[in-house]
mmCIF file of C-alpha atoms in Angstrom:
data_model
loop_
_atom_site.group_PDB
_atom_site.id
_atom_site.type_symbol
_atom_site.label_atom_id
_atom_site.label_comp_id
_atom_site.label_asym_id
_atom_site.label_seq_id
_atom_site.Cartn_x
_atom_site.Cartn_y
_atom_site.Cartn_z
ATOM 1 C CA MET X 1 -21.983 -36.292 24.592
ATOM 2 C CA SER X 2 -22.570 -32.633 25.513
ATOM 3 C CA HIS X 3 -18.930 -32.422 26.528
ATOM 4 C CA LEU X 4 -17.900 -33.315 22.956
ATOM 5 C CA HIS X 5 -20.183 -30.671 21.521
ATOM 6 C CA ASP X 6 -18.327 -28.022 23.565
ATOM 7 C CA LEU X 7 -15.120 -28.645 21.619
ATOM 8 C CA ILE X 8 -13.844 -25.587 19.746
ATOM 9 C CA HIS X 9 -12.525 -25.978 16.219
ATOM 10 C CA CYS X 10 -9.443 -23.725 15.793
ATOM 11 C CA LYS X 11 -9.718 -21.476 12.739
ATOM 12 C CA ASN X 12 -5.939 -21.339 12.419
ATOM 13 C CA CYS X 13 -4.632 -24.916 12.793
ATOM 14 C CA GLN X 14 -7.903 -26.930 12.834
ATOM 15 C CA ASN X 15 -7.115 -28.327 16.301
ATOM 16 C CA GLU X 16 -10.069 -29.206 18.564
ATOM 17 C CA TYR X 17 -9.835 -28.051 22.175
ATOM 18 C CA HIS X 18 -11.531 -26.487 25.205
ATOM 19 C CA GLY X 19 -10.753 -22.989 26.498
ATOM 20 C CA HIS X 20 -10.220 -19.470 25.297
ATOM 21 C CA TYR X 21 -7.007 -20.072 23.333
ATOM 22 C CA CYS X 22 -5.836 -22.955 21.170
ATOM 23 C CA PRO X 23 -3.100 -24.871 23.067
ATOM 24 C CA ASN X 24 -1.499 -25.818 19.755
ATOM 25 C CA CYS X 25 -0.997 -22.415 18.085
ATOM 26 C CA GLY X 26 -2.323 -19.747 20.475
ATOM 27 C CA GLN X 27 -5.208 -18.561 18.251
ATOM 28 C CA LYS X 28 -8.142 -16.980 20.125
ATOM 29 C CA ALA X 29 -11.207 -19.167 20.449
ATOM 30 C CA THR X 30 -13.566 -16.473 19.219
ATOM 31 C CA THR X 31 -13.107 -13.884 16.504
ATOM 32 C CA LYS X 32 -15.537 -11.336 15.149
ATOM 33 C CA ARG X 33 -15.921 -9.289 12.026
ATOM 34 C CA LEU X 34 -13.396 -6.483 11.731
ATOM 35 C CA VAL X 35 -14.392 -2.911 12.612
ATOM 36 C CA PHE X 36 -12.285 0.253 12.734
ATOM 37 C CA ASN X 37 -11.257 -0.244 16.380
ATOM 38 C CA ASP X 38 -9.828 -3.672 15.541
ATOM 39 C CA ILE X 39 -7.249 -2.195 13.159
ATOM 40 C CA PHE X 40 -5.549 -0.307 15.989
ATOM 41 C CA SER X 41 -6.539 -2.259 19.128
ATOM 42 C CA GLU X 42 -3.508 -4.556 19.070
ATOM 43 C CA LEU X 43 -1.103 -2.134 17.409
ATOM 44 C CA LEU X 44 0.932 -1.340 20.541
ATOM 45 C CA ASN X 45 1.201 -5.003 21.459
ATOM 46 C CA ALA X 46 2.254 -5.812 17.896
ATOM 47 C CA PHE X 47 5.141 -3.326 18.150
ATOM 48 C CA THR X 48 6.358 -5.155 21.261
ATOM 49 C CA TYR X 49 6.477 -8.413 19.338
ATOM 50 C CA PHE X 50 7.919 -6.876 16.190
ATOM 51 C CA ASN X 51 9.245 -10.052 14.623
ATOM 52 C CA ARG X 52 6.121 -12.043 15.305
ATOM 53 C CA GLY X 53 4.556 -13.112 12.045
ATOM 54 C CA LEU X 54 6.699 -10.903 9.804
ATOM 55 C CA LEU X 55 8.425 -13.725 7.919
ATOM 56 C CA TYR X 56 5.157 -15.657 7.700
ATOM 57 C CA THR X 57 3.351 -12.617 6.282
ATOM 58 C CA LEU X 58 6.147 -11.946 3.784
ATOM 59 C CA LYS X 59 5.903 -15.528 2.581
ATOM 60 C CA MET X 60 2.102 -15.554 2.341
ATOM 61 C CA MET X 61 1.901 -12.181 0.587
ATOM 62 C CA SER X 62 4.477 -13.400 -1.938
ATOM 63 C CA THR X 63 2.832 -16.739 -2.699
ATOM 64 C CA ARG X 64 -0.924 -16.501 -1.991
ATOM 65 C CA PRO X 65 -1.782 -12.893 -1.118
ATOM 66 C CA GLY X 66 -5.556 -12.894 -1.585
ATOM 67 C CA HIS X 67 -6.132 -16.256 0.073
ATOM 68 C CA SER X 68 -4.015 -15.385 3.111
ATOM 69 C CA VAL X 69 -5.732 -12.004 3.643
ATOM 70 C CA ARG X 70 -9.171 -13.611 3.286
ATOM 71 C CA GLU X 71 -8.187 -16.138 5.941
ATOM 72 C CA TYR X 72 -6.983 -13.257 8.134
ATOM 73 C CA VAL X 73 -10.320 -11.471 7.746
ATOM 74 C CA GLN X 74 -12.171 -14.695 8.555
ATOM 75 C CA GLY X 75 -10.251 -15.144 11.797
ATOM 76 C CA LYS X 76 -6.972 -16.920 11.008
ATOM 77 C CA ARG X 77 -4.792 -14.152 12.443
ATOM 78 C CA VAL X 78 -2.341 -15.501 14.995
ATOM 79 C CA ASN X 79 0.530 -16.086 12.547
ATOM 80 C CA HIS X 80 0.214 -12.780 10.677
ATOM 81 C CA PHE X 81 2.111 -9.554 11.197
ATOM 82 C CA HIS X 82 -0.243 -6.735 12.165
ATOM 83 C CA PRO X 83 -1.420 -5.051 8.903
ATOM 84 C CA VAL X 84 -0.897 -1.488 10.164
ATOM 85 C CA ASN X 85 2.633 -2.361 11.284
ATOM 86 C CA TYR X 86 3.223 -3.909 7.863
ATOM 87 C CA LEU X 87 2.312 -0.599 6.237
ATOM 88 C CA LEU X 88 4.398 1.482 8.659
ATOM 89 C CA LEU X 89 7.433 -0.758 8.242
ATOM 90 C CA ILE X 90 7.461 -0.860 4.447
ATOM 91 C CA GLY X 91 6.227 2.711 4.039
ATOM 92 C CA GLY X 92 8.919 3.957 6.412
ATOM 93 C CA VAL X 93 11.670 2.129 4.532
ATOM 94 C CA ALA X 94 10.343 3.413 1.198
ATOM 95 C CA THR X 95 10.225 6.983 2.497
ATOM 96 C CA TRP X 96 13.826 6.818 3.743
ATOM 97 C CA ILE X 97 15.111 5.368 0.461
ATOM 98 C CA TYR X 98 13.265 7.848 -1.741
ATOM 99 C CA ILE X 99 14.395 10.859 0.283
ATOM 100 C CA HIS X 100 18.048 9.782 0.461
ATOM 101 C CA TYR X 101 18.577 8.464 -3.066
ATOM 102 C CA TRP X 102 16.084 10.196 -5.344
ATOM 103 C CA ASP X 103 18.224 13.285 -5.974
ATOM 104 C CA ASP X 104 21.193 11.080 -6.882
ATOM 105 C CA LEU X 105 19.126 9.020 -9.305
ATOM 106 C CA PHE X 106 16.970 11.780 -10.749
ATOM 107 C CA ASN X 107 18.688 15.153 -10.614
ATOM 108 C CA MET X 108 16.013 17.521 -11.889
ATOM 109 C CA GLY X 109 18.568 20.029 -13.190
ATOM 110 C CA ILE X 110 20.296 17.420 -15.355
ATOM 111 C CA MET X 111 17.104 15.681 -16.460
ATOM 112 C CA PHE X 112 15.513 18.914 -17.678
ATOM 113 C CA GLN X 113 18.633 20.723 -18.838
ATOM 114 C CA ASN X 114 17.232 21.120 -22.343
ATOM 115 C CA ILE X 115 14.291 23.201 -21.132
ATOM 116 C CA LYS X 116 14.468 26.579 -22.866
ATOM 117 C CA THR X 117 11.611 28.808 -21.727
ATOM 118 C CA LYS X 118 11.934 30.945 -18.612
ATOM 119 C CA GLU X 119 8.490 29.881 -17.428
ATOM 120 C CA GLN X 120 9.410 26.198 -17.544
ATOM 121 C CA LYS X 121 12.720 26.842 -15.789
ATOM 122 C CA ALA X 122 10.917 28.851 -13.131
ATOM 123 C CA MET X 123 8.621 25.929 -12.361
ATOM 124 C CA MET X 124 11.450 23.458 -11.693
ATOM 125 C CA PRO X 125 12.074 24.505 -8.051
ATOM 126 C CA PHE X 126 8.385 24.040 -7.373
ATOM 127 C CA VAL X 127 8.358 20.617 -9.057
ATOM 128 C CA LYS X 128 11.351 19.556 -6.992
ATOM 129 C CA LYS X 129 9.771 20.873 -3.799
ATOM 130 C CA ALA X 130 6.512 19.074 -4.564
ATOM 131 C CA LEU X 131 8.338 15.787 -5.185
ATOM 132 C CA HIS X 132 10.223 16.079 -1.896
ATOM 133 C CA PHE X 133 6.966 16.798 -0.093
ATOM 134 C CA ALA X 134 5.427 13.713 -1.684
ATOM 135 C CA PHE X 135 8.355 11.494 -0.705
ATOM 136 C CA GLU X 136 8.491 12.804 2.863
ATOM 137 C CA ASN X 137 4.809 11.967 3.300
ATOM 138 C CA TYR X 138 4.854 8.727 1.320
ATOM 139 C CA THR X 139 3.357 6.589 4.085
ATOM 140 C CA TYR X 140 0.427 8.984 4.465
ATOM 141 C CA GLN X 141 -0.177 8.788 0.726
ATOM 142 C CA LEU X 142 -0.257 5.012 0.974
ATOM 143 C CA MET X 143 -2.745 5.191 3.833
ATOM 144 C CA PHE X 144 -5.013 7.493 1.840
ATOM 145 C CA SER X 145 -4.806 5.206 -1.209
ATOM 146 C CA ILE X 146 -5.582 2.193 0.969
ATOM 147 C CA ILE X 147 -8.793 3.799 2.247
ATOM 148 C CA LEU X 148 -9.946 4.606 -1.297
ATOM 149 C CA TYR X 149 -8.999 1.264 -2.804
ATOM 150 C CA GLY X 150 -10.668 -0.492 0.110
ATOM 151 C CA PHE X 151 -13.918 1.370 -0.525
ATOM 152 C CA PHE X 152 -14.088 0.888 -4.297
ATOM 153 C CA SER X 153 -12.920 -2.741 -4.292
ATOM 154 C CA ILE X 154 -15.628 -3.689 -1.792
ATOM 155 C CA LYS X 155 -18.296 -1.850 -3.778
ATOM 156 C CA ILE X 156 -17.233 -3.349 -7.111
ATOM 157 C CA LEU X 157 -16.033 -6.838 -6.156
ATOM 158 C CA GLY X 158 -17.248 -7.393 -2.599
ATOM 159 C CA LYS X 159 -20.852 -8.262 -3.426
ATOM 160 C CA GLU X 160 -21.812 -7.346 0.157
ATOM 161 C CA ARG X 161 -19.686 -10.203 1.552
ATOM 162 C CA TYR X 162 -17.176 -7.817 3.102
ATOM 163 C CA ASN X 163 -17.352 -4.450 4.823
ATOM 164 C CA TRP X 164 -15.211 -1.363 4.200
ATOM 165 C CA VAL X 165 -12.829 -2.104 7.085
ATOM 166 C CA GLU X 166 -12.149 -5.576 5.700
ATOM 167 C CA GLY X 167 -11.393 -3.931 2.356
ATOM 168 C CA ILE X 168 -8.966 -1.576 4.108
ATOM 169 C CA VAL X 169 -7.236 -4.537 5.775
ATOM 170 C CA LEU X 170 -6.919 -6.217 2.372
ATOM 171 C CA HIS X 171 -5.117 -3.188 1.000
ATOM 172 C CA LEU X 172 -2.982 -2.644 4.099
ATOM 173 C CA PHE X 173 -1.403 -5.946 3.148
ATOM 174 C CA VAL X 174 -1.603 -5.768 -0.657
ATOM 175 C CA LEU X 175 -0.447 -2.188 -1.314
ATOM 176 C CA SER X 176 2.266 -2.457 1.330
ATOM 177 C CA HIS X 177 3.624 -5.627 -0.247
ATOM 178 C CA SER X 178 3.498 -4.177 -3.757
ATOM 179 C CA GLU X 179 5.632 -1.300 -2.416
ATOM 180 C CA LEU X 180 8.096 -3.859 -1.063
ATOM 181 C CA ILE X 181 8.321 -5.499 -4.493
ATOM 182 C CA LYS X 182 9.027 -2.121 -6.091
ATOM 183 C CA LEU X 183 11.733 -1.444 -3.495
ATOM 184 C CA LEU X 184 13.440 -4.708 -4.461
ATOM 185 C CA LEU X 185 13.610 -3.387 -8.023
ATOM 186 C CA PHE X 186 14.916 0.011 -6.919
ATOM 187 C CA PRO X 187 18.657 -0.829 -7.351
ATOM 188 C CA PHE X 188 18.098 -1.276 -11.104
ATOM 189 C CA LEU X 189 17.327 2.452 -11.307
ATOM 190 C CA PHE X 190 21.028 3.210 -10.805
ATOM 191 C CA PHE X 191 21.540 2.035 -14.391
ATOM 192 C CA LEU X 192 19.107 4.764 -15.520
ATOM 193 C CA LYS X 193 20.638 7.533 -13.455
ATOM 194 C CA ASN X 194 19.557 11.097 -14.295
ATOM 195 C CA SER X 195 17.594 9.954 -17.323
ATOM 196 C CA ILE X 196 14.184 11.376 -18.114
ATOM 197 C CA ILE X 197 13.463 8.134 -19.951
ATOM 198 C CA GLY X 198 14.486 6.227 -16.844
ATOM 199 C CA PHE X 199 12.092 8.345 -14.807
ATOM 200 C CA TYR X 200 9.166 7.376 -17.040
ATOM 201 C CA VAL X 201 10.304 3.752 -17.265
ATOM 202 C CA GLN X 202 10.448 3.552 -13.479
ATOM 203 C CA SER X 203 6.956 5.008 -13.172
ATOM 204 C CA MET X 204 5.537 2.675 -15.820
ATOM 205 C CA ILE X 205 7.131 -0.466 -14.379
ATOM 206 C CA SER X 206 5.970 0.437 -10.872
ATOM 207 C CA SER X 207 2.417 0.939 -12.105
ATOM 208 C CA ILE X 208 2.400 -2.365 -14.007
ATOM 209 C CA ILE X 209 3.771 -4.261 -11.004
ATOM 210 C CA SER X 210 1.144 -2.797 -8.697
ATOM 211 C CA MET X 211 -1.655 -3.495 -11.170
ATOM 212 C CA VAL X 212 -0.677 -7.123 -11.840
ATOM 213 C CA TYR X 213 -0.187 -7.828 -8.149
ATOM 214 C CA MET X 214 -3.564 -6.284 -7.257
ATOM 215 C CA ILE X 215 -5.338 -8.336 -9.951
ATOM 216 C CA TRP X 216 -3.753 -11.508 -8.559
ATOM 217 C CA ALA X 217 -4.672 -10.613 -4.961
ATOM 218 C CA TYR X 218 -8.222 -9.506 -5.866
ATOM 219 C CA LYS X 219 -8.901 -12.701 -7.810
ATOM 220 C CA GLN X 220 -7.907 -14.797 -4.810
ATOM 221 C CA PHE X 221 -9.491 -12.668 -2.083
ATOM 222 C CA PHE X 222 -12.859 -12.200 -3.794
ATOM 223 C CA GLU X 223 -12.735 -15.726 -5.264
ATOM 224 C CA GLU X 224 -13.344 -14.517 -8.785
ATOM 225 C CA LYS X 225 -13.540 -17.549 -11.075
ATOM 226 C CA SER X 226 -12.950 -15.637 -14.283
ATOM 227 C CA THR X 227 -9.538 -14.042 -14.761
ATOM 228 C CA TRP X 228 -10.983 -11.522 -17.216
ATOM 229 C CA SER X 229 -13.672 -10.569 -14.724
ATOM 230 C CA ALA X 230 -11.015 -10.067 -12.063
ATOM 231 C CA ILE X 231 -8.948 -7.921 -14.456
ATOM 232 C CA GLY X 232 -11.904 -5.766 -15.472
ATOM 233 C CA LYS X 233 -13.186 -5.187 -11.951
ATOM 234 C CA THR X 234 -9.703 -4.512 -10.604
ATOM 235 C CA LEU X 235 -9.027 -1.924 -13.319
ATOM 236 C CA LEU X 236 -12.406 -0.317 -12.614
ATOM 237 C CA SER X 237 -11.556 -0.095 -8.898
ATOM 238 C CA ILE X 238 -8.135 1.382 -9.651
ATOM 239 C CA PHE X 239 -9.608 3.872 -12.122
ATOM 240 C CA ALA X 240 -12.288 5.019 -9.663
ATOM 241 C CA ALA X 241 -9.739 5.516 -6.874
ATOM 242 C CA ALA X 242 -7.340 7.247 -9.261
ATOM 243 C CA ILE X 243 -9.979 9.819 -10.220
ATOM 244 C CA VAL X 244 -10.565 10.733 -6.572
ATOM 245 C CA ILE X 245 -6.813 10.897 -5.903
ATOM 246 C CA ALA X 246 -6.285 13.089 -8.988
ATOM 247 C CA VAL X 247 -9.016 15.527 -7.944
ATOM 248 C CA ILE X 248 -7.682 15.820 -4.398
ATOM 249 C CA SER X 249 -4.093 16.098 -5.674
ATOM 250 C CA GLY X 250 -5.204 18.898 -7.991
ATOM 251 C CA PHE X 251 -6.634 20.868 -5.083
ATOM 252 C CA GLY X 252 -3.506 20.087 -3.079
ATOM 253 C CA GLY X 253 -1.269 21.331 -5.880
ATOM 254 C CA PHE X 254 -3.286 24.521 -6.161
ATOM 255 C CA PHE X 255 -2.964 25.127 -2.418
ATOM 256 C CA PHE X 256 0.746 24.261 -2.586
ATOM 257 C CA SER X 257 1.247 26.895 -5.283
ATOM 258 C CA LEU X 258 -0.559 29.508 -3.188
ATOM 259 C CA VAL X 259 1.752 29.037 -0.199
ATOM 260 C CA GLY X 260 4.925 28.627 -2.301
ATOM 261 C CA ASP X 261 7.727 31.120 -2.681
ATOM 262 C CA LYS X 262 6.272 33.415 -5.368
ATOM 263 C CA THR X 263 9.265 35.763 -5.256
ATOM 264 C CA SER X 264 11.615 33.171 -6.747
ATOM 265 C CA LEU X 265 9.082 32.424 -9.469
ATOM 266 C CA ILE X 266 8.714 36.115 -10.395
ATOM 267 C CA ASN X 267 12.473 36.660 -10.406
ATOM 268 C CA ALA X 268 13.057 33.613 -12.584
ATOM 269 C CA VAL X 269 10.497 34.703 -15.143
ATOM 270 C CA THR X 270 11.618 38.343 -15.231
ATOM 271 C CA ASP X 271 15.346 37.678 -14.833
ATOM 272 C CA GLY X 272 15.254 39.613 -11.564
ATOM 273 C CA LYS X 273 13.965 42.805 -13.121
#
């Protein structure tokens, strides 16, 4: 009888077995709560097996995002693509696309050709430079957002069931996948080429997509029974993170202006006098 009690119940495929790994799916026999070291401990190995779990993760994040990430956090991990690799892959693709195609789609000179004042015209090179800086560091921006969203979502929805690292893992998957969805819509922007209206439409649609997807994922992950409760708490989490991002971005913009090329600004305002 004691031999039967030693059977291990696989968290991934529900198989019962003896040993350190499930013979059916390869899942580890024991898993523990996620801590910071766990996010990066298998990163190098995950690069070696790049294709492992990618299609499965794409499918799960498209059909049941919150449930699949909750299962990952609880130990059902063998089939999933590593969350940090998921971010780096999608963030890298997004960065490349934005850098290579943004100027073609949104030429700042054409979009703001009706600007009259010298001061406004003088600011355009700085706006363009700031946008390029943002696009070139897009993955880092995602990582920073993930840390903030992870913190506020756990505080507002977690109810002490999850720790901050588990919230970060949730958003490594969720924000990365929402970026992928927005990339799939990117070709439609060619119909709005060099349009200031198109610029705002693109921003609004991207924000709505991210918000709806996060509400869906949050409701599943945190097992919120009320849709309205999930909507309210998700919006509160987004708003709290957005305030922090706005404050830090403001300081960053101020620093950016201090190290910018002031000579070109002065010349533009004074017509070179």
